[in-house]
Short mmCIF file of C-alpha atoms in Angstrom, two decimals:
data_model
loop_
_atom_site.label_atom_id
_atom_site.label_comp_id
_atom_site.label_asym_id
_atom_site.label_seq_id
_atom_site.Cartn_x
_atom_site.Cartn_y
_atom_site.Cartn_z
CA PRO A 648 -117.95 -60.40 -68.30
CA PRO A 649 -117.49 -58.63 -71.77
CA TRP A 650 -113.68 -58.57 -71.27
CA SER A 651 -113.53 -62.24 -71.00
CA VAL A 652 -114.92 -62.49 -74.53
CA ARG A 653 -112.40 -59.82 -75.90
CA ALA A 654 -109.73 -62.11 -74.36
CA LEU A 655 -110.99 -65.03 -76.44
CA CYS A 656 -110.89 -62.95 -79.40
CA GLU A 657 -107.55 -61.19 -78.76
CA HIS A 658 -105.44 -63.97 -77.21
CA VAL A 659 -106.83 -67.18 -78.61
CA LEU A 660 -108.91 -66.84 -82.01
CA PRO A 661 -107.48 -65.64 -85.31
CA THR A 662 -108.79 -62.24 -85.03
CA LYS A 663 -108.25 -61.36 -88.62
CA THR A 664 -110.67 -63.98 -89.98
CA LEU A 665 -113.48 -63.37 -87.68
CA LYS A 666 -114.98 -60.39 -89.39
CA SER A 667 -115.88 -62.82 -92.25
CA LEU A 668 -117.76 -65.15 -89.95
CA THR A 669 -121.14 -65.46 -88.24
CA CYS A 670 -121.41 -66.28 -84.45
CA TRP A 671 -124.40 -67.61 -82.73
CA GLU A 672 -124.59 -66.86 -79.01
CA PRO A 673 -127.35 -69.26 -77.72
CA ALA A 674 -127.34 -68.27 -74.02
CA CYS A 675 -127.20 -64.45 -74.37
CA ASN A 676 -129.10 -63.39 -71.33
CA ARG A 677 -128.63 -59.67 -71.41
CA GLY A 678 -126.22 -59.55 -74.21
CA TYR A 679 -122.99 -59.20 -72.08
CA MET A 680 -121.20 -61.59 -74.49
CA ALA A 681 -123.01 -60.72 -77.55
CA LYS A 682 -121.91 -56.92 -77.60
CA PRO A 683 -118.09 -57.62 -77.50
CA LEU A 684 -118.70 -60.47 -80.01
CA ALA A 685 -120.14 -57.94 -82.38
CA GLU A 686 -116.82 -56.22 -82.24
CA TYR A 687 -115.06 -58.96 -83.81
CA PHE A 688 -117.63 -60.85 -85.87
CA GLY A 689 -119.39 -60.07 -89.17
CA GLU A 690 -122.67 -61.04 -87.63
CA VAL A 691 -123.78 -62.10 -84.26
CA ILE A 692 -127.08 -64.11 -83.70
CA THR A 693 -128.35 -64.18 -80.21
CA SER A 694 -131.04 -66.47 -78.37
CA ASP A 695 -131.92 -67.58 -75.19
CA ILE A 696 -134.73 -69.83 -73.50
CA HIS A 697 -136.39 -66.67 -72.23
CA ASN A 698 -136.25 -62.91 -73.18
CA TYR A 699 -133.98 -61.49 -70.38
CA GLY A 700 -134.09 -58.02 -71.47
CA TRP A 701 -131.37 -58.16 -74.21
CA ASN A 702 -132.28 -55.25 -76.49
CA GLY A 703 -130.51 -56.74 -79.61
CA HIS A 704 -132.40 -58.97 -81.93
CA GLN A 705 -132.86 -62.10 -79.91
CA LEU A 706 -134.57 -65.51 -80.64
CA VAL A 707 -136.34 -66.79 -77.87
CA ARG A 708 -135.80 -70.55 -78.04
CA ASP A 709 -134.33 -73.53 -76.24
CA PHE A 710 -130.88 -74.07 -78.12
CA LEU A 711 -131.09 -77.88 -76.96
CA ILE A 712 -134.07 -78.36 -79.11
CA GLN A 713 -133.61 -78.33 -82.82
CA HIS A 714 -135.79 -76.11 -84.93
CA THR A 715 -136.34 -76.01 -88.67
CA ASP A 716 -135.49 -72.36 -88.77
CA ASP A 717 -132.25 -72.57 -86.59
CA PRO A 718 -129.89 -69.90 -87.91
CA LYS A 719 -126.77 -70.92 -89.67
CA ALA A 720 -123.48 -69.91 -88.07
CA ASP A 721 -119.97 -70.67 -88.50
CA CYS A 722 -119.15 -70.37 -84.77
CA VAL A 723 -121.24 -71.02 -81.50
CA ILE A 724 -119.79 -68.90 -78.66
CA THR A 725 -121.36 -68.95 -75.11
CA ASN A 726 -121.24 -69.38 -71.42
CA PRO A 727 -123.74 -72.09 -71.08
CA PRO A 728 -125.56 -73.17 -68.03
CA PHE A 729 -122.95 -75.32 -66.13
CA LYS A 730 -125.46 -78.29 -65.67
CA LEU A 731 -126.27 -78.08 -69.44
CA ALA A 732 -122.68 -77.30 -70.84
CA ALA A 733 -121.98 -80.88 -72.34
CA GLN A 734 -125.43 -80.74 -73.86
CA PHE A 735 -124.76 -77.32 -75.34
CA THR A 736 -121.40 -78.31 -76.56
CA LEU A 737 -122.66 -81.40 -78.23
CA ARG A 738 -125.53 -79.69 -79.97
CA ALA A 739 -123.18 -76.87 -81.24
CA LEU A 740 -120.68 -79.40 -82.51
CA GLY A 741 -123.40 -80.71 -84.76
CA ILE A 742 -124.19 -77.44 -86.35
CA SER A 743 -121.09 -75.13 -86.51
CA ASP A 744 -117.44 -75.42 -87.48
CA MET A 745 -116.14 -73.87 -84.16
CA VAL A 746 -117.48 -73.91 -80.80
CA ALA A 747 -116.15 -71.93 -77.84
CA MET A 748 -117.48 -72.47 -74.39
CA LEU A 749 -116.61 -70.38 -71.26
CA VAL A 750 -116.81 -72.79 -68.43
CA ARG A 751 -115.56 -73.37 -64.97
CA THR A 752 -112.23 -75.06 -65.14
CA SER A 753 -113.69 -78.00 -63.40
CA PHE A 754 -115.76 -78.76 -66.40
CA LEU A 755 -112.70 -80.72 -67.78
CA GLU A 756 -113.27 -83.26 -64.84
CA GLY A 757 -115.61 -86.09 -64.71
CA GLN A 758 -115.93 -89.55 -66.05
CA ASP A 759 -119.34 -88.92 -68.02
CA ARG A 760 -118.03 -85.87 -69.74
CA HIS A 761 -114.82 -87.68 -70.68
CA GLU A 762 -116.76 -90.48 -72.24
CA THR A 763 -119.53 -88.52 -73.98
CA LEU A 764 -117.81 -85.40 -74.72
CA PHE A 765 -113.86 -85.21 -74.64
CA LYS A 766 -113.05 -88.60 -75.72
CA PRO A 767 -115.09 -88.62 -78.93
CA HIS A 768 -114.73 -84.88 -79.48
CA PRO A 769 -111.36 -83.62 -78.22
CA PRO A 770 -111.09 -79.87 -78.03
CA ALA A 771 -108.62 -78.10 -80.23
CA ILE A 772 -107.78 -75.62 -77.48
CA VAL A 773 -108.24 -75.20 -73.66
CA ALA A 774 -107.36 -71.68 -72.87
CA GLN A 775 -106.98 -71.08 -69.00
CA PHE A 776 -107.31 -67.57 -67.70
CA VAL A 777 -104.37 -66.77 -65.27
CA GLU A 778 -106.67 -64.20 -63.66
CA ARG A 779 -110.07 -64.83 -62.26
CA VAL A 780 -113.15 -64.08 -64.36
CA PRO A 781 -115.83 -63.07 -61.68
CA MET A 782 -119.36 -63.80 -62.80
CA VAL A 783 -122.63 -62.69 -60.98
CA ARG A 784 -125.73 -64.26 -61.97
CA GLY A 785 -127.95 -62.36 -64.32
CA ARG A 786 -125.82 -59.30 -64.49
CA TYR A 787 -122.48 -57.67 -65.01
CA ASP A 788 -120.50 -56.37 -62.11
CA LYS A 789 -117.20 -54.83 -63.24
CA ASP A 790 -116.02 -54.99 -59.28
CA ALA A 791 -117.01 -58.37 -58.62
CA SER A 792 -114.35 -60.99 -57.60
CA THR A 793 -114.25 -64.73 -57.46
CA ALA A 794 -112.50 -67.78 -56.18
CA THR A 795 -113.60 -69.70 -59.18
CA SER A 796 -111.31 -70.30 -62.26
CA TYR A 797 -112.48 -70.24 -65.74
CA ALA A 798 -111.27 -71.43 -69.15
CA TRP A 799 -112.26 -71.07 -72.81
CA ILE A 800 -112.59 -74.58 -74.28
CA ILE A 801 -112.59 -74.51 -78.08
CA TRP A 802 -113.43 -77.12 -80.74
CA LYS A 803 -112.67 -76.85 -84.33
CA ARG A 804 -114.03 -79.24 -87.09
CA GLY A 805 -111.29 -81.08 -88.80
CA TRP A 806 -108.65 -80.13 -86.12
CA SER A 807 -106.02 -83.03 -85.88
CA LYS A 808 -103.23 -81.40 -83.93
CA GLY A 809 -104.27 -82.72 -80.58
CA THR A 810 -105.56 -80.54 -77.70
CA GLN A 811 -103.39 -77.45 -77.31
CA PHE A 812 -103.23 -75.81 -73.87
CA ARG A 813 -102.73 -72.06 -73.75
CA TRP A 814 -102.66 -69.45 -70.92
CA ILE A 815 -104.76 -66.27 -71.32
CA PRO A 816 -102.54 -63.58 -69.80
CA PRO A 817 -103.66 -60.97 -67.53
CA CYS A 818 -105.92 -58.64 -69.56
CA ARG A 819 -108.88 -57.65 -67.65
CA ARG A 820 -107.48 -53.93 -67.36
CA GLN A 821 -106.74 -53.52 -70.89
CA LEU A 822 -110.02 -55.33 -72.19
CA GLN A 823 -112.44 -54.03 -69.61
CA LYS A 824 -114.40 -50.89 -71.07
CA PRO A 825 -116.44 -48.14 -69.09
CA GLU A 826 -119.43 -48.78 -71.44
CA ASP A 827 -119.50 -52.48 -70.57
CA ALA A 828 -121.34 -51.77 -67.33
#
């Protein structure tokens, strides 16, 4: 949901510096994350494996395959397909200074992810939503509900302070906008 992106920008990231950065959203679908990212970042590049109807400028490409004309971006921010989230993260870590993935909290579990992702690349921040972030496949429903918990996991190149845990306070009502639907 767009409000979950605003929550990342308002409660987790250094909002004052975002306007000078370029962000790549590589799983943009219909642009539900790209639109609020554009409220904070100087430039937002969007792509996805198919054209799902996003009317913004969108590259149609598989993010997991490197292309010679891949865009340059300071940040990669997305809600990746859950089964491919580790691969999306590893690819993003190789091409940008900051990576933020909106994933189910259960993404933090698993021996394979620990060995291949979290151990060699510890996140800078795990930002857990205290309220649920309802997601409906392929569309945005402002009235949806869920029993699944989500968190933003953020990696920053050169980070040496250990992984910080933060709570994202209740903010859906404040950050949800009528034009999101």
